[in-house]
């Protein structure tokens, strides 16, 4: 815990966001709070959060609380409208108190205008927790940035495979990576080596010793250029109570770079023949990668980009703004069909 507290203190400065694009008018605050939400720590965190947001709470402008965590410390009482955007089953993550999350969600359900679920599993979870207005928004990707970094077709390496994301022992099936290497594919990995849910440092070191390339945490522009050199993107998640609710935005990141996608059978990933394949185990994974690499055609790239464009932040931003406007106008008593965004995975 001490290590997490020290890490949080280092992130408290807004300068930590340097290097990431930030729209005009956006302020980034990284509150210094304890990673414990009970007892004396809860009182400390509540004081810190309310102090940091005191100017927002007094603002004469419309106040929207759009939260990705149910642990709001009561900020919703200052908001004219509250949106709970739930991107996974937080209470199922190893090391997170499921009872704490449940209590917080039950409380938030009584004061939320709209709840958003990133997968059908999460959507059902929100309904069961008592949220009255629930819409389904699958996760989307920064497609435009990936397309801006597009490389010539000649840059793509046929047998190069990539995974970009949180390298956590609680989430990743590392045996798939070993089988990919054993089959002669060039494996590239990018992302943080997670401590939450198990530090995977030794696993990464073993893979690198076998020939994998670990890039660390990369800016999206740099990661996008790596994508354009790869043929297949992996989603190698273990099937656990937590990953049942995960909707990997990597699906659309990979497709935006013209890659085929190979994923384990997490419920939110849908198979698209020739583009997105669902596999049942390591052998099936290797065979499917080989098949997709051998059948690669240039027209597949444009088809995949087309799928990704329908699942971009640019399109989602339009929907989000419309949802906020209607909520502020008092029209959120009825969620219109166009608010309910289902995965559009076909071109």
Tab-separated table of C-alpha atoms in Angstrom:
chain	number	residue	atom	x	y	z
A	1	UNK	CA	0.000	0.000	0.000
A	2	UNK	CA	2.850	2.378	0.811
A	3	UNK	CA	4.190	1.913	-2.716
A	4	UNK	CA	0.791	2.810	-4.201
A	5	UNK	CA	0.546	5.904	-1.979
A	6	UNK	CA	3.977	7.115	-3.081
A	7	UNK	CA	3.084	6.481	-6.710
A	8	UNK	CA	-0.140	8.421	-6.292
A	9	UNK	CA	1.739	11.345	-4.761
A	10	UNK	CA	4.039	11.486	-7.781
A	11	UNK	CA	1.009	11.655	-10.076
A	12	UNK	CA	-0.645	14.498	-8.148
A	13	UNK	CA	0.853	17.176	-10.369
A	14	UNK	CA	-0.995	18.065	-13.578
A	15	UNK	CA	2.393	18.034	-15.306
A	16	UNK	CA	2.195	14.252	-15.238
A	17	UNK	CA	-0.257	14.562	-18.125
A	18	UNK	CA	2.354	16.337	-20.235
A	19	UNK	CA	2.811	14.807	-23.652
A	20	UNK	CA	-0.832	13.822	-24.029
A	21	UNK	CA	-3.042	16.033	-26.207
A	22	UNK	CA	-5.467	18.128	-24.195
A	23	UNK	CA	-8.375	20.089	-25.711
A	24	UNK	CA	-8.741	23.787	-24.913
A	25	UNK	CA	-10.819	24.398	-21.804
A	26	UNK	CA	-10.006	21.032	-20.235
A	27	UNK	CA	-8.462	20.930	-16.766
A	28	UNK	CA	-6.883	17.699	-15.531
A	29	UNK	CA	-6.852	17.063	-11.778
A	30	UNK	CA	-5.215	14.036	-10.199
A	31	UNK	CA	-6.501	14.002	-6.595
A	32	UNK	CA	-4.108	12.829	-3.911
A	33	UNK	CA	-6.261	10.286	-2.088
A	34	UNK	CA	-5.536	7.082	-0.205
A	35	UNK	CA	-6.100	3.778	-2.093
A	36	UNK	CA	-8.283	2.634	0.837
A	37	UNK	CA	-11.905	3.702	1.126
A	38	UNK	CA	-12.903	2.636	4.626
A	39	UNK	CA	-12.495	3.972	8.169
A	40	UNK	CA	-10.301	6.997	8.699
A	41	UNK	CA	-9.108	6.821	5.078
A	42	UNK	CA	-12.658	7.330	3.851
A	43	UNK	CA	-12.965	10.514	5.905
A	44	UNK	CA	-9.612	11.772	4.581
A	45	UNK	CA	-10.535	10.981	0.976
A	46	UNK	CA	-13.923	12.640	1.284
A	47	UNK	CA	-12.316	15.810	2.646
A	48	UNK	CA	-9.724	15.838	-0.142
A	49	UNK	CA	-12.208	15.218	-2.959
A	50	UNK	CA	-14.695	17.834	-1.770
A	51	UNK	CA	-11.932	20.408	-1.248
A	52	UNK	CA	-10.524	19.859	-4.734
A	53	UNK	CA	-13.942	20.215	-6.376
A	54	UNK	CA	-15.281	23.074	-4.239
A	55	UNK	CA	-15.083	25.614	-7.091
A	56	UNK	CA	-16.934	23.245	-9.413
A	57	UNK	CA	-19.600	22.699	-6.761
A	58	UNK	CA	-20.232	26.467	-6.576
A	59	UNK	CA	-20.118	27.099	-10.309
A	60	UNK	CA	-23.064	28.912	-11.919
A	61	UNK	CA	-22.509	26.918	-15.110
A	62	UNK	CA	-24.324	23.591	-15.677
A	63	UNK	CA	-22.613	20.955	-13.536
A	64	UNK	CA	-22.402	17.414	-14.921
A	65	UNK	CA	-20.777	14.611	-12.945
A	66	UNK	CA	-19.648	11.955	-15.409
A	67	UNK	CA	-18.027	9.269	-13.292
A	68	UNK	CA	-16.289	6.005	-14.135
A	69	UNK	CA	-16.251	4.893	-10.515
A	70	UNK	CA	-19.121	4.500	-8.048
A	71	UNK	CA	-16.876	5.906	-5.292
A	72	UNK	CA	-17.892	9.528	-5.769
A	73	UNK	CA	-17.844	10.617	-2.096
A	74	UNK	CA	-21.186	12.331	-2.643
A	75	UNK	CA	-20.148	14.701	-5.440
A	76	UNK	CA	-23.418	13.903	-7.230
A	77	UNK	CA	-25.312	16.060	-4.705
A	78	UNK	CA	-23.663	19.130	-6.298
A	79	UNK	CA	-24.416	18.055	-9.876
A	80	UNK	CA	-27.440	18.968	-11.926
A	81	UNK	CA	-27.070	15.639	-13.697
A	82	UNK	CA	-24.988	12.524	-13.032
A	83	UNK	CA	-23.843	9.902	-15.529
A	84	UNK	CA	-22.254	6.657	-14.308
A	85	UNK	CA	-20.131	5.216	-17.109
A	86	UNK	CA	-19.333	1.662	-16.051
A	87	UNK	CA	-16.707	0.089	-18.323
A	88	UNK	CA	-16.232	-3.198	-16.487
A	89	UNK	CA	-17.240	-5.271	-13.466
A	90	UNK	CA	-15.064	-3.376	-11.009
A	91	UNK	CA	-16.162	-5.475	-8.030
A	92	UNK	CA	-14.827	-8.639	-9.694
A	93	UNK	CA	-11.273	-7.356	-10.061
A	94	UNK	CA	-8.785	-9.113	-7.738
A	95	UNK	CA	-7.941	-6.960	-4.730
A	96	UNK	CA	-11.045	-4.771	-5.046
A	97	UNK	CA	-13.729	-5.128	-2.372
A	98	UNK	CA	-16.867	-6.326	-4.155
A	99	UNK	CA	-19.014	-5.358	-1.146
A	100	UNK	CA	-17.618	-1.814	-1.173
A	101	UNK	CA	-18.356	-1.463	-4.884
A	102	UNK	CA	-21.870	-2.883	-4.431
A	103	UNK	CA	-22.697	-0.457	-1.603
A	104	UNK	CA	-21.350	2.477	-3.631
A	105	UNK	CA	-23.296	1.456	-6.741
A	106	UNK	CA	-26.503	0.981	-4.745
A	107	UNK	CA	-26.119	4.491	-3.361
A	108	UNK	CA	-25.244	6.013	-6.734
A	109	UNK	CA	-28.200	4.275	-8.408
A	110	UNK	CA	-30.566	6.482	-6.413
A	111	UNK	CA	-28.985	9.694	-7.724
A	112	UNK	CA	-28.001	8.946	-11.318
A	113	UNK	CA	-29.766	10.235	-14.407
A	114	UNK	CA	-28.190	7.769	-16.824
A	115	UNK	CA	-25.971	4.701	-16.379
A	116	UNK	CA	-23.860	3.463	-19.293
A	117	UNK	CA	-22.654	-0.132	-19.637
A	118	UNK	CA	-19.741	-0.953	-21.943
A	119	UNK	CA	-20.905	-4.538	-22.561
A	120	UNK	CA	-24.175	-6.402	-22.365
A	121	UNK	CA	-22.929	-8.154	-19.227
A	122	UNK	CA	-22.190	-4.809	-17.559
A	123	UNK	CA	-25.506	-3.414	-18.776
A	124	UNK	CA	-27.364	-6.277	-17.082
A	125	UNK	CA	-25.279	-5.751	-13.937
A	126	UNK	CA	-26.370	-2.109	-13.782
A	127	UNK	CA	-30.021	-3.073	-14.136
A	128	UNK	CA	-29.640	-5.581	-11.294
A	129	UNK	CA	-27.996	-2.922	-9.110
A	130	UNK	CA	-31.051	-0.715	-9.438
A	131	UNK	CA	-30.078	1.870	-12.053
A	132	UNK	CA	-33.328	2.905	-13.712
A	133	UNK	CA	-32.028	4.250	-17.013
A	134	UNK	CA	-29.303	2.127	-18.585
A	135	UNK	CA	-27.834	2.427	-22.070
A	136	UNK	CA	-25.263	0.304	-23.858
A	137	UNK	CA	-22.140	1.970	-25.239
A	138	UNK	CA	-19.341	-0.428	-26.241
A	139	UNK	CA	-15.856	0.941	-25.768
A	140	UNK	CA	-14.437	2.844	-28.727
A	141	UNK	CA	-10.947	3.687	-29.945
A	142	UNK	CA	-9.020	6.799	-30.982
A	143	UNK	CA	-9.304	5.794	-34.620
A	144	UNK	CA	-8.342	9.194	-36.020
A	145	UNK	CA	-4.946	9.247	-34.293
A	146	UNK	CA	-4.153	5.739	-35.523
A	147	UNK	CA	-5.055	6.688	-39.109
A	148	UNK	CA	-2.905	9.828	-38.912
A	149	UNK	CA	0.120	7.591	-38.244
A	150	UNK	CA	-0.557	5.273	-41.195
A	151	UNK	CA	2.555	3.781	-42.783
A	152	UNK	CA	3.007	2.438	-46.335
A	153	UNK	CA	1.739	-1.105	-46.948
A	154	UNK	CA	5.360	-2.203	-47.324
A	155	UNK	CA	5.931	-1.480	-43.607
A	156	UNK	CA	3.686	-4.352	-42.523
A	157	UNK	CA	5.608	-7.472	-41.449
A	158	UNK	CA	3.698	-10.648	-42.226
A	159	UNK	CA	4.531	-12.686	-39.137
A	160	UNK	CA	4.498	-9.813	-36.613
A	161	UNK	CA	1.865	-10.097	-33.847
A	162	UNK	CA	1.111	-7.493	-31.169
A	163	UNK	CA	-0.661	-7.093	-27.863
A	164	UNK	CA	-1.056	-3.623	-26.355
A	165	UNK	CA	-2.685	-3.214	-22.973
A	166	UNK	CA	-2.454	-3.870	-19.280
A	167	UNK	CA	-0.072	-6.806	-18.742
A	168	UNK	CA	-1.690	-8.233	-15.621
A	169	UNK	CA	-1.503	-11.814	-14.365
A	170	UNK	CA	-5.123	-11.465	-13.301
A	171	UNK	CA	-6.187	-10.677	-16.852
A	172	UNK	CA	-3.767	-12.124	-19.416
A	173	UNK	CA	-3.318	-15.759	-20.473
A	174	UNK	CA	0.475	-15.730	-20.831
A	175	UNK	CA	0.526	-19.285	-22.228
A	176	UNK	CA	-0.883	-17.882	-25.470
A	177	UNK	CA	2.137	-15.602	-25.810
A	178	UNK	CA	4.516	-18.531	-25.392
A	179	UNK	CA	2.680	-20.550	-28.027
A	180	UNK	CA	2.798	-17.635	-30.439
A	181	UNK	CA	6.583	-17.439	-30.023
A	182	UNK	CA	6.976	-21.217	-30.323
A	183	UNK	CA	5.067	-21.123	-33.615
A	184	UNK	CA	7.653	-18.747	-35.072
A	185	UNK	CA	5.721	-15.489	-34.888
A	186	UNK	CA	7.402	-12.230	-33.882
A	187	UNK	CA	5.644	-11.088	-30.696
A	188	UNK	CA	5.526	-7.430	-29.656
A	189	UNK	CA	4.116	-6.269	-26.313
A	190	UNK	CA	3.289	-2.755	-25.150
A	191	UNK	CA	1.694	-1.400	-21.998
A	192	UNK	CA	2.152	-1.230	-18.240
A	193	UNK	CA	3.219	-4.284	-16.270
A	194	UNK	CA	0.347	-4.282	-13.811
A	195	UNK	CA	0.832	-4.616	-10.091
A	196	UNK	CA	-2.896	-4.580	-9.398
A	197	UNK	CA	-3.951	-8.202	-9.792
A	198	UNK	CA	-0.375	-9.484	-9.789
A	199	UNK	CA	2.974	-8.103	-10.940
A	200	UNK	CA	3.851	-9.746	-14.275
A	201	UNK	CA	7.488	-8.595	-14.416
A	202	UNK	CA	8.893	-12.131	-14.335
A	203	UNK	CA	6.478	-13.286	-17.028
A	204	UNK	CA	7.512	-10.429	-19.311
A	205	UNK	CA	11.187	-11.070	-18.687
A	206	UNK	CA	10.715	-14.726	-19.615
A	207	UNK	CA	8.954	-13.791	-22.842
A	208	UNK	CA	11.662	-11.290	-23.749
A	209	UNK	CA	14.238	-14.015	-23.095
A	210	UNK	CA	12.457	-16.121	-25.701
A	211	UNK	CA	12.515	-13.351	-28.284
A	212	UNK	CA	9.490	-11.163	-27.581
A	213	UNK	CA	9.947	-7.405	-27.834
A	214	UNK	CA	8.590	-5.359	-24.905
A	215	UNK	CA	8.127	-1.657	-25.712
A	216	UNK	CA	6.908	-0.431	-22.333
A	217	UNK	CA	4.163	2.187	-22.103
A	218	UNK	CA	4.025	3.985	-25.460
A	219	UNK	CA	2.324	7.254	-26.491
A	220	UNK	CA	-0.570	6.457	-28.815
A	221	UNK	CA	1.162	8.026	-31.815
A	222	UNK	CA	4.177	5.751	-31.346
A	223	UNK	CA	1.996	2.741	-30.605
A	224	UNK	CA	-0.004	3.443	-33.771
A	225	UNK	CA	3.144	3.290	-35.883
A	226	UNK	CA	3.939	-0.085	-34.310
A	227	UNK	CA	0.419	-1.268	-35.162
A	228	UNK	CA	0.914	-0.468	-38.842
A	229	UNK	CA	3.913	-2.842	-38.941
A	230	UNK	CA	1.918	-5.777	-37.507
A	231	UNK	CA	-0.466	-8.256	-39.128
A	232	UNK	CA	-2.452	-9.561	-36.157
A	233	UNK	CA	-3.544	-7.999	-32.867
A	234	UNK	CA	-4.150	-10.238	-29.865
A	235	UNK	CA	-6.756	-10.057	-27.094
A	236	UNK	CA	-5.424	-12.886	-24.879
A	237	UNK	CA	-7.695	-12.527	-21.849
A	238	UNK	CA	-8.347	-15.245	-19.329
A	239	UNK	CA	-12.012	-16.097	-18.907
A	240	UNK	CA	-12.799	-14.918	-15.371
A	241	UNK	CA	-15.738	-13.246	-13.594
A	242	UNK	CA	-13.970	-9.928	-14.222
A	243	UNK	CA	-13.295	-10.372	-17.961
A	244	UNK	CA	-16.919	-11.424	-18.531
A	245	UNK	CA	-17.707	-7.715	-18.500
A	246	UNK	CA	-14.634	-6.420	-20.345
A	247	UNK	CA	-15.196	-4.791	-23.731
A	248	UNK	CA	-11.693	-4.402	-25.204
A	249	UNK	CA	-11.252	-1.135	-27.076
A	250	UNK	CA	-8.162	-2.819	-28.534
A	251	UNK	CA	-10.492	-4.596	-30.962
A	252	UNK	CA	-11.104	-1.325	-32.782
A	253	UNK	CA	-7.562	-0.011	-32.341
A	254	UNK	CA	-6.241	-3.087	-34.126
A	255	UNK	CA	-8.861	-2.870	-36.877
A	256	UNK	CA	-8.125	0.835	-37.364
A	257	UNK	CA	-4.558	-0.128	-38.256
A	258	UNK	CA	-5.786	-2.735	-40.743
A	259	UNK	CA	-4.861	-5.721	-38.570
A	260	UNK	CA	-6.804	-8.915	-38.097
A	261	UNK	CA	-7.846	-9.597	-34.508
A	262	UNK	CA	-7.572	-12.880	-32.606
A	263	UNK	CA	-9.329	-12.970	-29.229
A	264	UNK	CA	-10.179	-15.453	-26.534
A	265	UNK	CA	-13.903	-15.962	-25.984
A	266	UNK	CA	-14.695	-12.923	-23.836
A	267	UNK	CA	-18.420	-12.235	-24.318
A	268	UNK	CA	-18.082	-8.672	-25.636
A	269	UNK	CA	-15.873	-9.548	-28.635
A	270	UNK	CA	-17.893	-10.546	-31.683
A	271	UNK	CA	-16.494	-12.678	-34.488
A	272	UNK	CA	-16.327	-11.084	-37.940
A	273	UNK	CA	-15.294	-13.587	-40.596
A	274	UNK	CA	-11.881	-12.763	-42.005
A	275	UNK	CA	-11.294	-9.917	-39.562
A	276	UNK	CA	-12.039	-10.853	-35.928
A	277	UNK	CA	-11.607	-14.472	-34.797
A	278	UNK	CA	-12.602	-16.024	-31.480
A	279	UNK	CA	-10.401	-18.880	-30.273
A	280	UNK	CA	-10.830	-21.522	-27.582
A	281	UNK	CA	-7.253	-22.266	-26.601
A	282	UNK	CA	-3.526	-21.907	-27.428
A	283	UNK	CA	-3.514	-24.362	-30.360
A	284	UNK	CA	-6.573	-22.768	-31.893
A	285	UNK	CA	-4.994	-19.342	-31.384
A	286	UNK	CA	-1.827	-20.207	-33.297
A	287	UNK	CA	-3.742	-21.896	-36.104
A	288	UNK	CA	-6.065	-18.920	-36.497
A	289	UNK	CA	-3.171	-16.444	-36.584
A	290	UNK	CA	-1.455	-18.507	-39.282
A	291	UNK	CA	-4.660	-18.636	-41.320
A	292	UNK	CA	-5.261	-14.897	-41.105
A	293	UNK	CA	-1.666	-14.071	-41.994
A	294	UNK	CA	-1.713	-16.351	-45.040
A	295	UNK	CA	-5.037	-15.032	-46.315
A	296	UNK	CA	-4.118	-11.378	-45.843
A	297	UNK	CA	-5.229	-9.161	-48.710
A	298	UNK	CA	-4.905	-5.422	-49.183
A	299	UNK	CA	-8.678	-4.929	-49.452
A	300	UNK	CA	-9.055	-6.374	-45.945
A	301	UNK	CA	-7.253	-3.323	-44.582
A	302	UNK	CA	-9.832	-0.859	-45.901
A	303	UNK	CA	-12.713	-3.035	-44.695
A	304	UNK	CA	-11.244	-3.160	-41.195
A	305	UNK	CA	-10.676	0.590	-41.146
A	306	UNK	CA	-14.329	1.043	-42.116
A	307	UNK	CA	-15.453	-1.099	-39.174
A	308	UNK	CA	-13.226	0.867	-36.798
A	309	UNK	CA	-14.499	4.246	-38.000
A	310	UNK	CA	-18.003	3.330	-36.832
A	311	UNK	CA	-16.549	2.742	-33.364
A	312	UNK	CA	-14.429	5.879	-32.953
A	313	UNK	CA	-14.303	8.574	-30.291
A	314	UNK	CA	-15.325	11.099	-32.921
A	315	UNK	CA	-18.661	9.350	-33.469
A	316	UNK	CA	-19.123	8.638	-29.765
A	317	UNK	CA	-18.455	12.278	-28.905
A	318	UNK	CA	-21.469	13.372	-30.948
A	319	UNK	CA	-23.694	10.906	-29.096
A	320	UNK	CA	-22.284	11.888	-25.699
A	321	UNK	CA	-22.882	15.595	-26.289
A	322	UNK	CA	-26.450	14.912	-27.377
A	323	UNK	CA	-27.060	12.809	-24.274
A	324	UNK	CA	-25.775	15.579	-21.998
A	325	UNK	CA	-27.873	18.225	-23.732
A	326	UNK	CA	-31.068	16.207	-23.420
A	327	UNK	CA	-30.301	15.354	-19.813
A	328	UNK	CA	-29.855	19.018	-18.932
A	329	UNK	CA	-33.050	19.833	-20.793
A	330	UNK	CA	-34.899	17.418	-18.541
A	331	UNK	CA	-35.607	14.939	-21.328
A	332	UNK	CA	-33.759	12.008	-19.789
A	333	UNK	CA	-36.937	10.453	-18.406
A	334	UNK	CA	-37.087	8.605	-21.701
A	335	UNK	CA	-33.915	7.206	-23.208
A	336	UNK	CA	-34.273	7.521	-26.951
A	337	UNK	CA	-33.257	4.606	-29.157
A	338	UNK	CA	-30.387	6.605	-30.662
A	339	UNK	CA	-28.843	6.799	-27.166
A	340	UNK	CA	-28.518	3.013	-27.127
A	341	UNK	CA	-25.341	2.280	-29.044
A	342	UNK	CA	-24.942	-1.365	-29.926
A	343	UNK	CA	-21.671	-2.719	-31.340
A	344	UNK	CA	-21.648	-1.807	-35.033
A	345	UNK	CA	-19.082	-4.286	-36.289
A	346	UNK	CA	-20.079	-4.581	-39.928
A	347	UNK	CA	-19.006	-2.305	-42.714
